[in-house]
C-alpha positions as a Markdown table, in Angstrom:
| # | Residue | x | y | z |
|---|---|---|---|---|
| 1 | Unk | -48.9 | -40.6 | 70.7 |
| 2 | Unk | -48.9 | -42.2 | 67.9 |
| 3 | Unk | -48.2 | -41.8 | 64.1 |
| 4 | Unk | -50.1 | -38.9 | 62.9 |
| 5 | Unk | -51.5 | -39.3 | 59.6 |
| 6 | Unk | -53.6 | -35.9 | 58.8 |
| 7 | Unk | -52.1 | -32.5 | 58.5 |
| 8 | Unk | -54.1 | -29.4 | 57.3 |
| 9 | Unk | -53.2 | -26.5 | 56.4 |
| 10 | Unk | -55.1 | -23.2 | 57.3 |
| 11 | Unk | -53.7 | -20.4 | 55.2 |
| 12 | Unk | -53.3 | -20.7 | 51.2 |
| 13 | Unk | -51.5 | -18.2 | 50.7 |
| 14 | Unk | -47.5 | -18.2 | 49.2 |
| 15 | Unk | -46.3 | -19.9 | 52.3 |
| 16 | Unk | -48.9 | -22.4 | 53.4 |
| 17 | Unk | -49.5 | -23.3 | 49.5 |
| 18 | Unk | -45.5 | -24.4 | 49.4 |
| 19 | Unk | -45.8 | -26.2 | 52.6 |
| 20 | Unk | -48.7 | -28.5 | 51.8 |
| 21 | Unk | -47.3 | -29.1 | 48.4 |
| 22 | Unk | -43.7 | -30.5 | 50.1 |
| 23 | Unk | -45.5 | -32.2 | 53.0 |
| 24 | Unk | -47.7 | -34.0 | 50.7 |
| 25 | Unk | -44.9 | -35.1 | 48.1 |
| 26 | Unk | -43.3 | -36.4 | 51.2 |
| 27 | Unk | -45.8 | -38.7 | 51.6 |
| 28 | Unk | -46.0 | -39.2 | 55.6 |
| 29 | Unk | -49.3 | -37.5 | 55.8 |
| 30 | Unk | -52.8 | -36.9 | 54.4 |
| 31 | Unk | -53.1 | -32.8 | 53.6 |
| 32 | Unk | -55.5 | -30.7 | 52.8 |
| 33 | Unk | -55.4 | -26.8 | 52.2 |
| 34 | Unk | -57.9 | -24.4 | 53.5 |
| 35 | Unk | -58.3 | -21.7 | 51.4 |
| 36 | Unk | -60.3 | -18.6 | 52.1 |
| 37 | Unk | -63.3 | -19.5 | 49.9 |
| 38 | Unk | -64.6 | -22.4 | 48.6 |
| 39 | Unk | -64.0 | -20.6 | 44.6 |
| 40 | Unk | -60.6 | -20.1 | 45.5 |
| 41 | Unk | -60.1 | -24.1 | 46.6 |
| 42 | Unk | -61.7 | -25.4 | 43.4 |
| 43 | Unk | -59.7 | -23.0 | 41.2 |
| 44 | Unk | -56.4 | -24.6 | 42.8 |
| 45 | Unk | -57.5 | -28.0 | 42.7 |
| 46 | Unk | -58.6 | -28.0 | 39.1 |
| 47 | Unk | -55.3 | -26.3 | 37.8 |
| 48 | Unk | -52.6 | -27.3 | 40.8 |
| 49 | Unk | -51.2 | -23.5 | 40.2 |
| 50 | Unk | -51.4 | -20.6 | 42.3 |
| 51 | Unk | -50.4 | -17.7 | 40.3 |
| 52 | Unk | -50.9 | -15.4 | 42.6 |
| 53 | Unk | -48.9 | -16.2 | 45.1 |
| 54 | Unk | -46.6 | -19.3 | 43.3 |
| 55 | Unk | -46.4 | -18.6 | 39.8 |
| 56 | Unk | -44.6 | -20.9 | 36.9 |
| 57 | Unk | -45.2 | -23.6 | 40.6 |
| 58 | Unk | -47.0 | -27.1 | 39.9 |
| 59 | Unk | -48.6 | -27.8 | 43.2 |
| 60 | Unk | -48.6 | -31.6 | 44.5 |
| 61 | Unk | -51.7 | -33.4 | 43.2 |
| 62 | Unk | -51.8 | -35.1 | 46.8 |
| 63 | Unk | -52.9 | -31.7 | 48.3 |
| 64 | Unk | -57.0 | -31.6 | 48.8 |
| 65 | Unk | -58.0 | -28.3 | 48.7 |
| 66 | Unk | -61.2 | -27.0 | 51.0 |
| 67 | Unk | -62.9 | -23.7 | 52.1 |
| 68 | Unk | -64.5 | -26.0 | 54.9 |
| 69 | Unk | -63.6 | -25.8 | 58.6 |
| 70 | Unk | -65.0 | -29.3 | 59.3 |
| 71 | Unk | -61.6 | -30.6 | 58.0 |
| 72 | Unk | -60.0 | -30.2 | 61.0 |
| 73 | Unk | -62.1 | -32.2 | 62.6 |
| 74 | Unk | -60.3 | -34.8 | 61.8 |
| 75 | Unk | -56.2 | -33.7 | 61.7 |
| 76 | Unk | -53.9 | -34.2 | 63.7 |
| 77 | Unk | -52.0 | -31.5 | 62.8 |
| 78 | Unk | -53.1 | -27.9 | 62.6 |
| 79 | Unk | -50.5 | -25.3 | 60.2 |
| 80 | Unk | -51.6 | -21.6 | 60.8 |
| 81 | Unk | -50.0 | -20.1 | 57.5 |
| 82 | Unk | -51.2 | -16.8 | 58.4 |
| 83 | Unk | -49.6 | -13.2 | 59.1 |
| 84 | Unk | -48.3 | -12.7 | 62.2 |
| 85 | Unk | -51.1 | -10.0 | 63.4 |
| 86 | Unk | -53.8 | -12.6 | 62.3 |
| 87 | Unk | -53.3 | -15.5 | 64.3 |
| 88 | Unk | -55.3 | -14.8 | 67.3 |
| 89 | Unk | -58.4 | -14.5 | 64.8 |
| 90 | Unk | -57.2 | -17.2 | 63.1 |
| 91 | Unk | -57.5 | -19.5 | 66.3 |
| 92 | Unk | -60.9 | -18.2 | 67.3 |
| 93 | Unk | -62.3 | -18.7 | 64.0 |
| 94 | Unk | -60.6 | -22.4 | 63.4 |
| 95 | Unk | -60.3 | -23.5 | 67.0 |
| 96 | Unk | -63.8 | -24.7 | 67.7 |
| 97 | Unk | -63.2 | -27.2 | 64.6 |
| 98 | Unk | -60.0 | -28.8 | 65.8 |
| 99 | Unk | -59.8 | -32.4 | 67.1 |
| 100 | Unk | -59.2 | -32.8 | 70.6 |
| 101 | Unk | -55.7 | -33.9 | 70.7 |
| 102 | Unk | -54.8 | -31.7 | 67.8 |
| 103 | Unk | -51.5 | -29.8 | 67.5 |
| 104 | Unk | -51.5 | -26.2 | 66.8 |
| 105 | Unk | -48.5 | -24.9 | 64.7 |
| 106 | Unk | -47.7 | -21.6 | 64.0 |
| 107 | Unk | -46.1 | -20.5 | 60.8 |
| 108 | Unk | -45.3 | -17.3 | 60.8 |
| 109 | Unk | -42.3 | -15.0 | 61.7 |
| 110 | Unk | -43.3 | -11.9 | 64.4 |
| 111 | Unk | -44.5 | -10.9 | 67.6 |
| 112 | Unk | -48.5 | -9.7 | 68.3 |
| 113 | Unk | -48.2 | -6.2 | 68.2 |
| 114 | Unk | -51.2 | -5.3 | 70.6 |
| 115 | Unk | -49.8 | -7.0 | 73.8 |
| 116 | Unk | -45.8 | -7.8 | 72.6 |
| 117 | Unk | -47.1 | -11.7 | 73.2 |
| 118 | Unk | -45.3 | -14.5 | 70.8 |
| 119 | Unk | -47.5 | -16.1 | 68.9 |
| 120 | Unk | -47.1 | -19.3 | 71.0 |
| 121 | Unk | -48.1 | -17.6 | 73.9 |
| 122 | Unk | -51.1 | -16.2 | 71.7 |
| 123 | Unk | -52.3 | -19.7 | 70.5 |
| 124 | Unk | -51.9 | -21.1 | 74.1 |
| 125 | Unk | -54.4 | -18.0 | 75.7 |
| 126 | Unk | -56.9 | -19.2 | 72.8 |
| 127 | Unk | -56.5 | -22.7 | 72.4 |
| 128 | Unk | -55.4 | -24.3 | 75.9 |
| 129 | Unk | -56.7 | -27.4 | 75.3 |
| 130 | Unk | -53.8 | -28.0 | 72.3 |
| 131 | Unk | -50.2 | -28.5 | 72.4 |
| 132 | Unk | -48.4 | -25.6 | 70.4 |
| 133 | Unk | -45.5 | -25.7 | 68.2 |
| 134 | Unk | -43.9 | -22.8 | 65.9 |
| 135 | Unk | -42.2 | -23.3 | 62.3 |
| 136 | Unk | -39.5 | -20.7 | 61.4 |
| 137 | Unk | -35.6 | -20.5 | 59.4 |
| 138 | Unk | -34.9 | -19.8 | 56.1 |
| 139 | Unk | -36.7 | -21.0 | 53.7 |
| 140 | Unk | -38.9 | -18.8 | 51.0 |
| 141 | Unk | -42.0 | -20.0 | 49.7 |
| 142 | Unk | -40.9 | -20.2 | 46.0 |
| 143 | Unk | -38.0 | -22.2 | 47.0 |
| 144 | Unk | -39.9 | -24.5 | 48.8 |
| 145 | Unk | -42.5 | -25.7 | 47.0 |
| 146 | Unk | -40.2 | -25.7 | 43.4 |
| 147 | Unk | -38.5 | -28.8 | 45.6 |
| 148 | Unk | -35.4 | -26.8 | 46.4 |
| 149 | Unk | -33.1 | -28.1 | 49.4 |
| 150 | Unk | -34.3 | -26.1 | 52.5 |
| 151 | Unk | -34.3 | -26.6 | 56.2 |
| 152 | Unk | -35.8 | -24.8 | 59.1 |
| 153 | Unk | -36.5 | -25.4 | 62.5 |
| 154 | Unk | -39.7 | -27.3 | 64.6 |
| 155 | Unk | -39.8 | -26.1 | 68.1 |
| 156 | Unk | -42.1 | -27.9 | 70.4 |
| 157 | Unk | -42.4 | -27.5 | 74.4 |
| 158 | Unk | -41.1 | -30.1 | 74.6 |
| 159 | Unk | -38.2 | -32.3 | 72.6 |
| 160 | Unk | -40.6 | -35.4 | 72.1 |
| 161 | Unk | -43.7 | -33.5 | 70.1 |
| 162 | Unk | -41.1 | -31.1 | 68.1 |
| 163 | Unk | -39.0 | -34.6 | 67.1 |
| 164 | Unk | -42.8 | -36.3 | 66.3 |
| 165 | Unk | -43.3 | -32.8 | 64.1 |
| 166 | Unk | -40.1 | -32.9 | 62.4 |
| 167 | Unk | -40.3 | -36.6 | 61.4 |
| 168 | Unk | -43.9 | -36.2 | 60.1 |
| 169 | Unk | -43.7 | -33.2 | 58.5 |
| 170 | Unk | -40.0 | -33.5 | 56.5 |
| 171 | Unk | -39.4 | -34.9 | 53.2 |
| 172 | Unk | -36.9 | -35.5 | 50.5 |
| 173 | Unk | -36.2 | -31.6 | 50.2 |
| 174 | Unk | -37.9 | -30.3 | 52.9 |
| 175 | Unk | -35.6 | -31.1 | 56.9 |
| 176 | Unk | -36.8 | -29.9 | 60.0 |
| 177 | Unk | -34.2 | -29.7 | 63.2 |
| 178 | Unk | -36.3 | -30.0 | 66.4 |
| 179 | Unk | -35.9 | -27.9 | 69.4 |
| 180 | Unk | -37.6 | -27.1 | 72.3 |
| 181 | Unk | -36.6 | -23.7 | 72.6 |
| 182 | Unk | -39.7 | -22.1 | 71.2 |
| 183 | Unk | -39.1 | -18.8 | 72.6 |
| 184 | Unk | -35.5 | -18.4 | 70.9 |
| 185 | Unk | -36.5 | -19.5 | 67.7 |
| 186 | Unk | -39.6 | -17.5 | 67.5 |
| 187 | Unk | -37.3 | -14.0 | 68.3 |
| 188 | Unk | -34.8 | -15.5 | 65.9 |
| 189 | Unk | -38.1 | -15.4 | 63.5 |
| 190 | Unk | -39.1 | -11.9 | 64.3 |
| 191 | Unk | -35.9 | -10.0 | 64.8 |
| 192 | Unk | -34.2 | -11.1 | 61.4 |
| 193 | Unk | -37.0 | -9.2 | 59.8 |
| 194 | Unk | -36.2 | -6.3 | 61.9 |
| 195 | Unk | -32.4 | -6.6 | 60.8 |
| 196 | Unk | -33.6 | -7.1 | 57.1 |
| 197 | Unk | -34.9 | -4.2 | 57.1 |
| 198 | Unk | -31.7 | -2.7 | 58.6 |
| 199 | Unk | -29.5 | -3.9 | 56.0 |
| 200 | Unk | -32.3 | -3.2 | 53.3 |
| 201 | Unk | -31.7 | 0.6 | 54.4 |
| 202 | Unk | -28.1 | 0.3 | 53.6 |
| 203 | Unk | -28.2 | -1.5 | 50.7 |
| 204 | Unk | -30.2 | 1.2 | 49.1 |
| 205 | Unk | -28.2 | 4.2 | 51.0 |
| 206 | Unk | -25.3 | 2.5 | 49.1 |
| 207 | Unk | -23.3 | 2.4 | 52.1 |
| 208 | Unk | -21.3 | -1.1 | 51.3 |
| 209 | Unk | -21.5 | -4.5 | 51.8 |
| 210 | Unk | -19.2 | -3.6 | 55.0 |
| 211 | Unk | -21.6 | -2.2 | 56.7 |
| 212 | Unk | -24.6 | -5.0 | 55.8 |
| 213 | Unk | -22.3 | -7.4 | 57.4 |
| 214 | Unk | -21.5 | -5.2 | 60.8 |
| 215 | Unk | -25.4 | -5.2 | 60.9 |
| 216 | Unk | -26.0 | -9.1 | 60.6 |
| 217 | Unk | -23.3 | -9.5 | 63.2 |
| 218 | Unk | -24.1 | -7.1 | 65.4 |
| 219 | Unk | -27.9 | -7.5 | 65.3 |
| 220 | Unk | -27.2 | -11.3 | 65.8 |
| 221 | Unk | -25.8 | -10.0 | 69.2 |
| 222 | Unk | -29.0 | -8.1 | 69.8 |
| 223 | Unk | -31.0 | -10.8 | 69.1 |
| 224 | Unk | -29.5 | -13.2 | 71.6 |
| 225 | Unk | -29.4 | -10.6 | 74.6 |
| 226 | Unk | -33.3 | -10.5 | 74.4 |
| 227 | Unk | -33.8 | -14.1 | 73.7 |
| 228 | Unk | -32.1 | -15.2 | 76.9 |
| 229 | Unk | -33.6 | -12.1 | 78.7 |
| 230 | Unk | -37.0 | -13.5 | 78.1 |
| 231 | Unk | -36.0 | -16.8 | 78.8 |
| 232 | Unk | -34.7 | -19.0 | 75.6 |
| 233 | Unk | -30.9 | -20.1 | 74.6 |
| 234 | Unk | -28.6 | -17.5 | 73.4 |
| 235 | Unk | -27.4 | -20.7 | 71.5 |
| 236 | Unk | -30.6 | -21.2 | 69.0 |
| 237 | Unk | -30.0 | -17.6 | 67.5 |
| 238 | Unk | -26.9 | -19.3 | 65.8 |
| 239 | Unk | -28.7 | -22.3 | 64.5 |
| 240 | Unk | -31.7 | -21.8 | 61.7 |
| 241 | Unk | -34.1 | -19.9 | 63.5 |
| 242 | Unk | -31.5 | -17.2 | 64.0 |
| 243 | Unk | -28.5 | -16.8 | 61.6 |
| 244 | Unk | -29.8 | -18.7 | 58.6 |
| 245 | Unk | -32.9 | -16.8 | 59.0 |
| 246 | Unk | -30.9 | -13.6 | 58.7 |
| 247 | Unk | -28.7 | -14.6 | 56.2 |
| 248 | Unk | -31.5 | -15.4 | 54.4 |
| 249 | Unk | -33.6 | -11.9 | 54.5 |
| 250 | Unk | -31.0 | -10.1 | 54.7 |
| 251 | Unk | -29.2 | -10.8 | 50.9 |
| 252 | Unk | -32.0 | -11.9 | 49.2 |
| 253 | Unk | -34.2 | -9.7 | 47.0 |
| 254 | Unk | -36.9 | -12.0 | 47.4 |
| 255 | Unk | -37.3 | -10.6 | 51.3 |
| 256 | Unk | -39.7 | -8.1 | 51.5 |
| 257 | Unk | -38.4 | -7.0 | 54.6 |
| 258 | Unk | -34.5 | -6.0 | 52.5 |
| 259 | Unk | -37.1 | -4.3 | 49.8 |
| 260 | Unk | -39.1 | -2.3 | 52.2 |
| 261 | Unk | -35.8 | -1.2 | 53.9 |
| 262 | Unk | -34.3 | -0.7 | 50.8 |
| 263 | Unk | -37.3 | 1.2 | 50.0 |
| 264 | Unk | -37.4 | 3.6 | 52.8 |
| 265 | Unk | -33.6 | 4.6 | 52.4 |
| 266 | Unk | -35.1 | 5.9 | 49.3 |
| 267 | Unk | -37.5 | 7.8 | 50.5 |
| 268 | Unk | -40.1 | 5.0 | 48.8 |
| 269 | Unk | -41.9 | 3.5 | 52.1 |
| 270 | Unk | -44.3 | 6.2 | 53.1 |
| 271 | Unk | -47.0 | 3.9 | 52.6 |
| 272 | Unk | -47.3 | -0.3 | 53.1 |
| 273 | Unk | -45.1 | -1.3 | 55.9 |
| 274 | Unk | -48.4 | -2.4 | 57.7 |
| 275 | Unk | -47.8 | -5.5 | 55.0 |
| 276 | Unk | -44.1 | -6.0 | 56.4 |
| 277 | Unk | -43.7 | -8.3 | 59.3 |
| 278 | Unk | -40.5 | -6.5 | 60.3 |
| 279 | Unk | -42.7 | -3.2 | 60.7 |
| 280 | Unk | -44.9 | -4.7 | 63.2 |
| 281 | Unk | -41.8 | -6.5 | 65.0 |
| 282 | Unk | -39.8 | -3.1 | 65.5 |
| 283 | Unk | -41.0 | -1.4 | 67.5 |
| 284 | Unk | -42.3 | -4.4 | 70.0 |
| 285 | Unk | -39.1 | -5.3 | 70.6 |
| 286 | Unk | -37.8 | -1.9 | 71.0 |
| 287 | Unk | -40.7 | -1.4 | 73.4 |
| 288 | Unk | -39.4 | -4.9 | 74.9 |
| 289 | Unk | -35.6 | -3.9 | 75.0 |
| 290 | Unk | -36.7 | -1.0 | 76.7 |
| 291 | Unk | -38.4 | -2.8 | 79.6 |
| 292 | Unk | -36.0 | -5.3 | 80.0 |
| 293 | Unk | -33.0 | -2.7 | 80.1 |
| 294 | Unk | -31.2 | -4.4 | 76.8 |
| 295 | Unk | -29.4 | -2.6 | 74.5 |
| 296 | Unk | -30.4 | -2.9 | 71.1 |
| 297 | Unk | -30.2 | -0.1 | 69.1 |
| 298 | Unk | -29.9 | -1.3 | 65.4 |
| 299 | Unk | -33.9 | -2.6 | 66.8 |
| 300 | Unk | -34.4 | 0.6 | 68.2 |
| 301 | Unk | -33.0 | 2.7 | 65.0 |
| 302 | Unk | -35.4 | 0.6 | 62.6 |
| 303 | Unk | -38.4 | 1.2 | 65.0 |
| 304 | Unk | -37.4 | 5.3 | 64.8 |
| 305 | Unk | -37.3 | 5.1 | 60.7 |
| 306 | Unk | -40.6 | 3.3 | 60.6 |
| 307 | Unk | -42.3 | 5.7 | 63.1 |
| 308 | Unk | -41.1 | 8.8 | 60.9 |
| 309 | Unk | -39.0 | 9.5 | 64.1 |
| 310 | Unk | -35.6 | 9.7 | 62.5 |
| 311 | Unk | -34.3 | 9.4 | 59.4 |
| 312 | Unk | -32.1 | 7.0 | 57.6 |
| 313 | Unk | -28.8 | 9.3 | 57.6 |
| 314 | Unk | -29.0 | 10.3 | 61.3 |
| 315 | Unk | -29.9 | 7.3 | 62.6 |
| 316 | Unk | -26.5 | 5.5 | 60.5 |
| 317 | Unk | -24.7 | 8.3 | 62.4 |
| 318 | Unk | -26.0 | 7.8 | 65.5 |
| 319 | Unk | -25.6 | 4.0 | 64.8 |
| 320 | Unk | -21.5 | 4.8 | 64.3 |
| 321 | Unk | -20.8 | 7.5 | 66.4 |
| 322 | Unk | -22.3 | 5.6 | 69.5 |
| 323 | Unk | -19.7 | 4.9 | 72.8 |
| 324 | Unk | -17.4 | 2.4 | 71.9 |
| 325 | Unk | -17.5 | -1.0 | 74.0 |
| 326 | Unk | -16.0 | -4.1 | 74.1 |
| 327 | Unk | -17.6 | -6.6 | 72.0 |
């Protein structure tokens, strides 16, 4: 294959905004952003600011901003920026429109919560005719497209098209690690957003910073016994994808996974955790554990709180008071 040259960019929201504003200043690629409506493209070309989503952020003036489909004629890569829950409609809306030889990335962080299917797996079911990669580490939207260091992790099926990926798509403040492990990085992805959430609750239970770090250690184990169970490397949960990623959401106020946990240790979260991609991951992956005979319960605790099934005090108990095993 050779160089590719076009990149486009379906989703303008916070995240796919701040990566068509870095790809383009890194000047390896043509990019255009596909906003919802054509009145939302022209208002983000003629001011290069998204205050919505961005705000105080000068967008690249490289970027060329569309409502139209027929863009993707012509790219050779394909970003979905979209929610997690969104990128089967996604594909069957864009994918008539995409070149032939196209490649299909998927930016988001969780697992489809109708069939328990990575999105991979989703946007190979719709789209067989494409190759299809997944983005995913730590890296915040905000952070990102203000031109701060970041780097996060391109996982192709194979080595080749995720190295091709990283190349084209890094720049000066923006490095991608390529991998070929797709299915750990995209747990890595999901789960940290369950474990956010976690360590959200215990940041607003006041329960110590102790006890956020047990999580993030423990739940790192988690992670890795259902990533190799369904077939990636126990070894990419330590990389990007996995501990960075966690790190990340898990400290940060600007995760809305630590807020919403945070949130529901208050007693704040009755309503809204359809708009948290850690409440749609929790209780897949519970259901997952479950059928796959793994134990996770820090997964299994979150999915509980969220499904009004236990709440935040008994489930730390149960969390602490649980048999003790080697670890």
């Amino acid at each position: 294959m050779s160089a590719l040259q076009k990149v486009a960019v379906v989703g303008a929201g916070a995240f796919g905004t701040a990566l068509a504003t870095v790809i383009a200043e890194a000047g390896r690629a043509d990019v255009t952003l596909i906003a919802r409506n054509e009145a939302m493209a022209e208002r983000l070309a003629a001011t290069l600011q998204h205050e919505t989503a961005l705000p105080g952020i000068s967008l690249s003036p490289k970027i060329a901003f569309t409502a139209d489909p027929d863009v993707l004629k012509v790219a050779d890569i394909v970003l979905f920026a979209v929610p997690s829950q969104a990128n089967r409609e996604a594909a069957r809306h864009y994918g008539p429109s995409l070149a032939a030889d196209a490649i299909v990335v998927t930016c988001a962080k969780g697992i489809e919560r109708e069939t328990g299917e990575l999105l991979t797996t989703v946007l190979e079911e719709e789209l067989p005719e494409h190759a299809v990669a997944v983005l995913s580490g730590p890296g915040f939207a905000a952070d990102i497209a203000s031109g701060l260091p970041t780097a996060m992790t391109i996982a192709a099926a194979d080595i080749e098209t995720a190295t091709l990926l990283a190349e084209t798509l890094s720049g000066r403040t923006f490095r991608l690690y390529a991998s070929d492990d797709r299915i750990g990085v995209q747990l890595g992805g999901a789960l940290k957003n369950v474990l956010a959430i976690a360590c959200g609750i215990v940041e607003g239970s006041a329960l110590g910073d102790s006890a956020r770090a047990a999580l993030i250690s423990r739940g790192l184990a988690e992670m890795s016994r259902l990533v190799a169970a369904l077939g990636g490397s126990a070894e990419t949960v330590s990389g990007l994808s996995g501990l960075g990623d966690l790190v990340l959401t898990a400290t940060s106020h600007q995760s809305r996974n630590l807020r919403f946990g945070i949130a529901l240790a208050r007693g704040e979260a009755a309503q809204g955790g359809q708009l948290v991609e850690g409440a749609f991951a929790a209780s897949v992956a519970a259901r997952l554990a479950q059928e796959h005979g793994i134990e996770m319960p820090i997964t299994q605790a979150v999915a509980a709180i969220i499904d009004g099934k236990l709440d935040t005090r008994t489930a730390m108990e149960q969390l602490m008071t649980r048999p003790i095993r080697n670890e």
